[in-house]
mmCIF file of C-alpha atoms in Angstrom:
data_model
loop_
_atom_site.group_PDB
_atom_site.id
_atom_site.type_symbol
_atom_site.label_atom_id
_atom_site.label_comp_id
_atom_site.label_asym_id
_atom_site.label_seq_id
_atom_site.Cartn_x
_atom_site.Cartn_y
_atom_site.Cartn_z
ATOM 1 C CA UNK A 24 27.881 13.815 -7.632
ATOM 2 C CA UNK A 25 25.331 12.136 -5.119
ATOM 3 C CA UNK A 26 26.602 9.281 -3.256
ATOM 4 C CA UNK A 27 25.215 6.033 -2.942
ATOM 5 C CA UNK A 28 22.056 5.589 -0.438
ATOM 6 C CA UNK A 29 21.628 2.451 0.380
ATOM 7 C CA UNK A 30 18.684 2.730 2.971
ATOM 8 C CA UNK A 31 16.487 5.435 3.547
ATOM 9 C CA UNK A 32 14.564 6.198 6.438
ATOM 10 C CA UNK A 33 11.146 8.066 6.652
ATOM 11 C CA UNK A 34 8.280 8.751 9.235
ATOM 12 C CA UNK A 35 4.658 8.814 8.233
ATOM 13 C CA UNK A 36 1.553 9.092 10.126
ATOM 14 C CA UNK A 37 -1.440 7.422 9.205
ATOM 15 C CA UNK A 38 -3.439 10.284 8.303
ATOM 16 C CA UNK A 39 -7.664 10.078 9.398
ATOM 17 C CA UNK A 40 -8.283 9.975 5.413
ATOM 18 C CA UNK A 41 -6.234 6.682 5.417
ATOM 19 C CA UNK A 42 -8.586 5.192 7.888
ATOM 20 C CA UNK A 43 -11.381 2.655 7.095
ATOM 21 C CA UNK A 44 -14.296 2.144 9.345
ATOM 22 C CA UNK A 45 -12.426 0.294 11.592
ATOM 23 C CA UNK A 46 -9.981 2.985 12.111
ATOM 24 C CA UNK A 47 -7.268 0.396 10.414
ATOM 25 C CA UNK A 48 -5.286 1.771 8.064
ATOM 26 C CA UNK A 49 -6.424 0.702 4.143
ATOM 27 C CA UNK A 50 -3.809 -1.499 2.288
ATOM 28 C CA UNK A 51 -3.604 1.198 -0.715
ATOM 29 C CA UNK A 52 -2.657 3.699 1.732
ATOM 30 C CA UNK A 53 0.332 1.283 2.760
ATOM 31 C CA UNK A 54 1.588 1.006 -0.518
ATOM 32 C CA UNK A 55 1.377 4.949 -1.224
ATOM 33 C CA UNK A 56 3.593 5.632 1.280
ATOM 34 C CA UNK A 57 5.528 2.368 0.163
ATOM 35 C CA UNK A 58 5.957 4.160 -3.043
ATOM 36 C CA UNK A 59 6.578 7.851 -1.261
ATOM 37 C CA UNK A 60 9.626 6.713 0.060
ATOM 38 C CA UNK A 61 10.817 5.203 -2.899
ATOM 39 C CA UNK A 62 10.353 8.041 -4.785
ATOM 40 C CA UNK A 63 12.140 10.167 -2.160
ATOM 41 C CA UNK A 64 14.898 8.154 -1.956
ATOM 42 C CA UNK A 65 15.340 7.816 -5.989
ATOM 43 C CA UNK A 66 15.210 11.580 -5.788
ATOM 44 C CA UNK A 67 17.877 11.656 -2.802
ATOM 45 C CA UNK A 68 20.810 10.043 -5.398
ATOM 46 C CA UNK A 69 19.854 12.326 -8.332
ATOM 47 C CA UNK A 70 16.973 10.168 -9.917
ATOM 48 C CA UNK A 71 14.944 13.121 -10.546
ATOM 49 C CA UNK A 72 11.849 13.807 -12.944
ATOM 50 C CA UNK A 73 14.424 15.766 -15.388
ATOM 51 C CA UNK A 74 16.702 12.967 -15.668
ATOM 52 C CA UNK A 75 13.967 10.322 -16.546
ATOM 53 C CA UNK A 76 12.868 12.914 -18.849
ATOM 54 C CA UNK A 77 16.478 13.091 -20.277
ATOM 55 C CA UNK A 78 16.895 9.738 -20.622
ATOM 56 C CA UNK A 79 13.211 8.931 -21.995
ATOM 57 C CA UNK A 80 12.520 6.166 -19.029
ATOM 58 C CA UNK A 81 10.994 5.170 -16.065
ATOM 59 C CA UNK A 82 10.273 3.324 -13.462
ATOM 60 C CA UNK A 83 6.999 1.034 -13.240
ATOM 61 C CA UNK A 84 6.144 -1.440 -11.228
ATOM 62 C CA UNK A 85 6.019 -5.495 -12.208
ATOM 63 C CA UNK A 86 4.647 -7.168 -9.145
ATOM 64 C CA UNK A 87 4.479 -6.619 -5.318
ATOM 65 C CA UNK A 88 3.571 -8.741 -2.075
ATOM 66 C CA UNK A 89 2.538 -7.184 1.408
ATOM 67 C CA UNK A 90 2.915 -8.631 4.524
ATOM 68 C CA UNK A 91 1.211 -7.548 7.757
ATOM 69 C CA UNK A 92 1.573 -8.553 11.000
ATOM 70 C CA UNK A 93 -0.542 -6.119 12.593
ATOM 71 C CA UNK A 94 -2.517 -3.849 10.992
ATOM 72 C CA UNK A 95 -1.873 -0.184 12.114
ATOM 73 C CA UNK A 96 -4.714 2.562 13.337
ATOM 74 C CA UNK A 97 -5.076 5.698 12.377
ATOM 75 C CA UNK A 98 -3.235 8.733 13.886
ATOM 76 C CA UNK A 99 -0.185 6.284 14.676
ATOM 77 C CA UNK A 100 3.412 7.115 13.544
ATOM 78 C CA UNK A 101 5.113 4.720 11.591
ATOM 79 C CA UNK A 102 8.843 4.664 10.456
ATOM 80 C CA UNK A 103 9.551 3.502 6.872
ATOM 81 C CA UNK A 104 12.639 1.913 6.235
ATOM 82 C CA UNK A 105 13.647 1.225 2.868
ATOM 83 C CA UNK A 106 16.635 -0.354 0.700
ATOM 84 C CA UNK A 107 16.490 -1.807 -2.868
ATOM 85 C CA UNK A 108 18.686 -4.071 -4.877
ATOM 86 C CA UNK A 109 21.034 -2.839 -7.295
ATOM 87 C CA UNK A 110 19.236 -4.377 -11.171
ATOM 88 C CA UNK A 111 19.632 -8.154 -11.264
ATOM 89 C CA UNK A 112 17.905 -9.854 -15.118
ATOM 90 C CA UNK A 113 16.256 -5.638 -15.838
ATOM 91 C CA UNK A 114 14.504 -5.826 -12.428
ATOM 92 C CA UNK A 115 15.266 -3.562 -9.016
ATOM 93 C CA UNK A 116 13.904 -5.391 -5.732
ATOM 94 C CA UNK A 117 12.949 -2.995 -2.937
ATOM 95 C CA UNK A 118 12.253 -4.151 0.342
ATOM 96 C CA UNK A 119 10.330 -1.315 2.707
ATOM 97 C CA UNK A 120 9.506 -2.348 6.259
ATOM 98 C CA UNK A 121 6.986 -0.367 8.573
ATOM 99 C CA UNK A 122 8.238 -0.243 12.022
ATOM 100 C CA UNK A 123 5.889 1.090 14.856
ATOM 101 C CA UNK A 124 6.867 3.343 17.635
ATOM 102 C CA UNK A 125 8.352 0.200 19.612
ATOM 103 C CA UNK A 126 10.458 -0.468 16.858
ATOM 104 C CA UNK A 127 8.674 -3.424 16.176
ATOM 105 C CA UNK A 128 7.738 -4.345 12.632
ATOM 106 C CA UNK A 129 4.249 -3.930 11.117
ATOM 107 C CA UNK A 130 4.538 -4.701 7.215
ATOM 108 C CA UNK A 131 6.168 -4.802 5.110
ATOM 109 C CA UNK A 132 6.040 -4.520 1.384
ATOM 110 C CA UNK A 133 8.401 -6.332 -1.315
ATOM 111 C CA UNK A 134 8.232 -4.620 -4.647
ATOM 112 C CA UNK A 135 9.970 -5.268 -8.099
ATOM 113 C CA UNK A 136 10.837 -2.406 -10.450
ATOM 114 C CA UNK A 137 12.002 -2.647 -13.943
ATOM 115 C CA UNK A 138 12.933 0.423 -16.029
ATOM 116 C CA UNK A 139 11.825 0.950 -19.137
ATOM 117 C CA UNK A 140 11.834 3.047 -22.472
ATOM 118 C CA UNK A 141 8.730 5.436 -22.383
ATOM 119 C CA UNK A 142 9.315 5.746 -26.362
ATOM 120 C CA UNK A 143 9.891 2.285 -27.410
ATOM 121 C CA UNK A 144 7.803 1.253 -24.672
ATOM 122 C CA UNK A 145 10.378 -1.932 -23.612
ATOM 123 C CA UNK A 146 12.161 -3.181 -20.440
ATOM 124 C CA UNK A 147 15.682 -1.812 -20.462
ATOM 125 C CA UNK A 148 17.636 -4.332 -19.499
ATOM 126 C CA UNK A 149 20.985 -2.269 -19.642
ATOM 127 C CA UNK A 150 20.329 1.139 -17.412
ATOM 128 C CA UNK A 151 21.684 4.202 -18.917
ATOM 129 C CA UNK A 152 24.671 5.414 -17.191
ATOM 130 C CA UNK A 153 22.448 8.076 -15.340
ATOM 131 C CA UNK A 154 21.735 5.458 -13.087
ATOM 132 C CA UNK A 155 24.596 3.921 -11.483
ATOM 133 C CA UNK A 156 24.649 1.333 -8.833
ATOM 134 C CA UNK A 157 22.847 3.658 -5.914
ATOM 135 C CA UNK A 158 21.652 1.089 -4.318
ATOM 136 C CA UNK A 159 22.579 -2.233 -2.176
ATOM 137 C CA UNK A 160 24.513 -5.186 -4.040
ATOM 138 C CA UNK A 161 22.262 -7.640 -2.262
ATOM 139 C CA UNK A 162 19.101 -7.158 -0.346
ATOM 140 C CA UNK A 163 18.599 -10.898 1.333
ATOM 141 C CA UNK A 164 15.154 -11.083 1.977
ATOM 142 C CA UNK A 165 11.971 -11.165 -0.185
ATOM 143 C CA UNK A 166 8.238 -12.229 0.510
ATOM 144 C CA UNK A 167 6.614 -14.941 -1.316
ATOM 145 C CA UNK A 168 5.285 -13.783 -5.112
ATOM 146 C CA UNK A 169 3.785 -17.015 -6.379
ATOM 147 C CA UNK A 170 0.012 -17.052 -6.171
ATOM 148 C CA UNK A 171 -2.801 -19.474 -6.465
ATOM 149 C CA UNK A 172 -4.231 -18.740 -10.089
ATOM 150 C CA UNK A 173 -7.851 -20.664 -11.065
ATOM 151 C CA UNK A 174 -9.181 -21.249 -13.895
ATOM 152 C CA UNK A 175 -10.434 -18.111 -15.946
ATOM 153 C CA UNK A 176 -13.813 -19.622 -16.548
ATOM 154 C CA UNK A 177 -14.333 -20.505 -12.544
ATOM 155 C CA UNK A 178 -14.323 -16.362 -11.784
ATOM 156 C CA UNK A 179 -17.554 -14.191 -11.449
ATOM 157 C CA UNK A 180 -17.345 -10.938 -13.439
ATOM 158 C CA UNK A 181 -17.947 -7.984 -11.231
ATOM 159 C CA UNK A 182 -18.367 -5.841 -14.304
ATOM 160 C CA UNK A 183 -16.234 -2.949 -15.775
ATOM 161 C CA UNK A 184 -13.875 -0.610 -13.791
ATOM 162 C CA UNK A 185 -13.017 2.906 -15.438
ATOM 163 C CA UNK A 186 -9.307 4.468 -15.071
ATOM 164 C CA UNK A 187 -10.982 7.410 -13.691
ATOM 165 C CA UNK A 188 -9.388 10.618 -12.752
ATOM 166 C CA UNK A 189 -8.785 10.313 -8.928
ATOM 167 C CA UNK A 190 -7.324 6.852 -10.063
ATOM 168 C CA UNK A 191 -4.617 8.019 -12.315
ATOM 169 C CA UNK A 192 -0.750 9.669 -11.744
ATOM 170 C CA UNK A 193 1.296 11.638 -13.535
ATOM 171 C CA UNK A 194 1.840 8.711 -15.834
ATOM 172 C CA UNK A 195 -1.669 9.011 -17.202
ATOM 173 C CA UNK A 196 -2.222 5.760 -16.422
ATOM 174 C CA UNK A 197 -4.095 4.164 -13.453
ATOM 175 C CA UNK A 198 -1.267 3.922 -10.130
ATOM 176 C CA UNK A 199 -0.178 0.999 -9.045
ATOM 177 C CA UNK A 200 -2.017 1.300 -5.398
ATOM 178 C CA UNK A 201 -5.576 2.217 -6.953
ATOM 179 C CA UNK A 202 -5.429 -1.466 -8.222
ATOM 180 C CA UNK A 203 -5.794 -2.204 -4.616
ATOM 181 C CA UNK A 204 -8.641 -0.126 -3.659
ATOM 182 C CA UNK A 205 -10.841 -1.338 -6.616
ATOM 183 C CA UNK A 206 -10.273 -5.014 -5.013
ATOM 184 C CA UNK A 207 -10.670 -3.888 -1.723
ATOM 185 C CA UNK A 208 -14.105 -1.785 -2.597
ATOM 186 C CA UNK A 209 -14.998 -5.210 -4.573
ATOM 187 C CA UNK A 210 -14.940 -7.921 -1.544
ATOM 188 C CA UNK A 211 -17.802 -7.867 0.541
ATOM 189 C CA UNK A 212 -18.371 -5.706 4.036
ATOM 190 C CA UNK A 213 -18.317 -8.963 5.811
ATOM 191 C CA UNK A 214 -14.670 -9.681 5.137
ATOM 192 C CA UNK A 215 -13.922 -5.995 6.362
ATOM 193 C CA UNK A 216 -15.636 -6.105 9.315
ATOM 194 C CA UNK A 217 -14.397 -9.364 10.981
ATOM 195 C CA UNK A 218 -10.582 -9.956 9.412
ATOM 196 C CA UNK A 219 -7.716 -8.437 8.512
ATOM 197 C CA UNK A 220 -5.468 -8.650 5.651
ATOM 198 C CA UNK A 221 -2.593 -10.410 6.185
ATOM 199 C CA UNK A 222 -0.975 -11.051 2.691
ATOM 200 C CA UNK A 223 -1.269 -9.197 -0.809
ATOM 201 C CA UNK A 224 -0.040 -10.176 -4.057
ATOM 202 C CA UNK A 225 -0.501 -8.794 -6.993
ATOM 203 C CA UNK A 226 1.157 -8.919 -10.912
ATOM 204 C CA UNK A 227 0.998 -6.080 -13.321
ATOM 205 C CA UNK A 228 0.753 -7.079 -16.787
ATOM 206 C CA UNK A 229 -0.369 -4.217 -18.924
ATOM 207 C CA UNK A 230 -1.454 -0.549 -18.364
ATOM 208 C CA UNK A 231 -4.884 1.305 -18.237
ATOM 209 C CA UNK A 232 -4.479 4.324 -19.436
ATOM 210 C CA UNK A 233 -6.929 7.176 -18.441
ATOM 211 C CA UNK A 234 -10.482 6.651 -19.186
ATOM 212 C CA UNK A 235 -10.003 3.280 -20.054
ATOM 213 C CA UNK A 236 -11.859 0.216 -18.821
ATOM 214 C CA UNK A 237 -11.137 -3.441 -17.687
ATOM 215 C CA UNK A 238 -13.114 -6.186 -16.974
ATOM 216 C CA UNK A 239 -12.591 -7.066 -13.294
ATOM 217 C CA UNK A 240 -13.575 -10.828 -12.144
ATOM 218 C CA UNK A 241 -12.603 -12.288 -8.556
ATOM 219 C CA UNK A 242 -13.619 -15.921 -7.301
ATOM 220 C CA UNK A 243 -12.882 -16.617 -3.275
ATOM 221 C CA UNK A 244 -10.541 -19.674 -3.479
ATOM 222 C CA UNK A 245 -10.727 -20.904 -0.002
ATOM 223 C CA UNK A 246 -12.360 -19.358 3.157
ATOM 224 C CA UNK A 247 -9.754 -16.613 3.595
ATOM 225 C CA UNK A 248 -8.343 -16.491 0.382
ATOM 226 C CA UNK A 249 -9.478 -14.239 -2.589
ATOM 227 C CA UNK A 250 -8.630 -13.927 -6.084
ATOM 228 C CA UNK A 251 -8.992 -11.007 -8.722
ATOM 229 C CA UNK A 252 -8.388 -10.523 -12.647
ATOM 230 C CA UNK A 253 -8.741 -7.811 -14.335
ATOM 231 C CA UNK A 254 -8.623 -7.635 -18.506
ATOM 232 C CA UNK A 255 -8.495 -4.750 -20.995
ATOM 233 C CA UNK A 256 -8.832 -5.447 -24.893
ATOM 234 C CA UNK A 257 -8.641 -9.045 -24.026
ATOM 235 C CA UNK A 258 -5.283 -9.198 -22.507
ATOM 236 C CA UNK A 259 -4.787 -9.121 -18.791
ATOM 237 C CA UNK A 260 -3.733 -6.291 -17.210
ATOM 238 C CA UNK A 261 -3.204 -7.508 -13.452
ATOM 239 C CA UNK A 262 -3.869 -10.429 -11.033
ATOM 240 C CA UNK A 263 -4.153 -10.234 -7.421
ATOM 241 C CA UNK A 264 -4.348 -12.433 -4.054
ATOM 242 C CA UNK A 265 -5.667 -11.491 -0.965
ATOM 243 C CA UNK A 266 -5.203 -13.759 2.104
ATOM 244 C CA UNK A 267 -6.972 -12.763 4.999
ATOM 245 C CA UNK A 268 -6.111 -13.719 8.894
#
């Protein structure tokens, strides 16, 4: 039987591909290998693809914030260090924290996880007993996950965005990260080219599922400070903040 793994530990490099302009590393490509690790860890303690298929669940994401301190270049090693939080009210915490080759930390990204029933399509608030308490009792430390939210009306609709195929997992739904490159491809070249990101929020609220539109609408709240939306059928499907330094 595996044994619990409280932390895991991973190096990644950031690959050319990863790169923007700048030779920075894109905030979607954090959060893949934010979600690598988890994944590889999950699968470390026996959470494999057969027994979410067994037990007709899985894991989605509900929110996330990022943090960077300094944004890291392309072709640099980074060591990922992750440990989540045994299910407190149906939701897993995860704290993963990039470390560069000094040991000296990077970003890190604070992401909450809730399980759910991919038949009845619910939050599973009691975990089947599949998945036992792998993981730490208490992870004390979190990153802010309130955002600044303006008035719908106050927004400028940037038009529709299509769940296309290089947007969409094994799921059949758009990933989690993509999210994060459509609001990243939506603010202007001006912002990339003279700041850097130094805080992401954002709040998933309902799927896309492939080929699927939503209306995406941003508004820039303050000089540094940018909002998104984006709704499907009416109903939102995510929010995001981006806080530039």
């Amino acid at each position: 039987m595996p044994q619990p793994m409280t932390t895991y530990t991973q190096k990644f490099t950031v690959y050319r591909h990863d790169g923007d302009h700048r030779g920075l590393v894109k905030p979607g490509a954090l959060l893949r290998y934010a979600q690598q690790i988890a994944t590889v860890h999950a699968e470390a303690v026996g959470l494999t693809d057969e027994v979410y298929t067994a037990t007709h669940t899985a894991f989605v994401l509900a929110k996330l914030a990022l943090h960077v301190t300094r944004t890291p270049k392309v072709d640099e090693e980074l060591t990922a260090v992750t440990q989540p939080e045994a299910c407190k009210r149906a939701v897993n915490k995860r704290i993963t924290r990039f470390l560069d080759a000094a040991g000296q930390e990077v970003a890190v990204v604070d992401s909450r996880w809730v399980l759910i029933d991919t038949e009845k399509r619910i939050i599973l608030r009691k975990h089947p007993p599949e998945f036992q308490d792998f993981w730490a009792s208490d992870v004390p430390f979190e990153l802010p996950l309130k955002m600044q939210k303006p008035a719908p009306e106050s927004c400028t609709s940037l038009g529709q965005r299509t769940a296309g195929y290089s947007y969409c997992d094994m799921n059949g739904h758009m990933n989690n990260t993509r999210y994060v490159d459509v609001i990243c491809d939506a603010l202007p070249w001006s912002v990339w080219d003279t700041a850097q990101l130094r805080d992401l929020r954002i709040f998933y609220h309902r799927e896309v599922p492939r080929g699927e539109s939503f209306a995406l609408s941003c508004l820039q709240t303050e000089d540094n400070r940018w909002y998104f939306s984006g709704e499907r059928d009416g109903k939102s499907a995510f929010e995001a903040e981006m806080i530039f330094g």
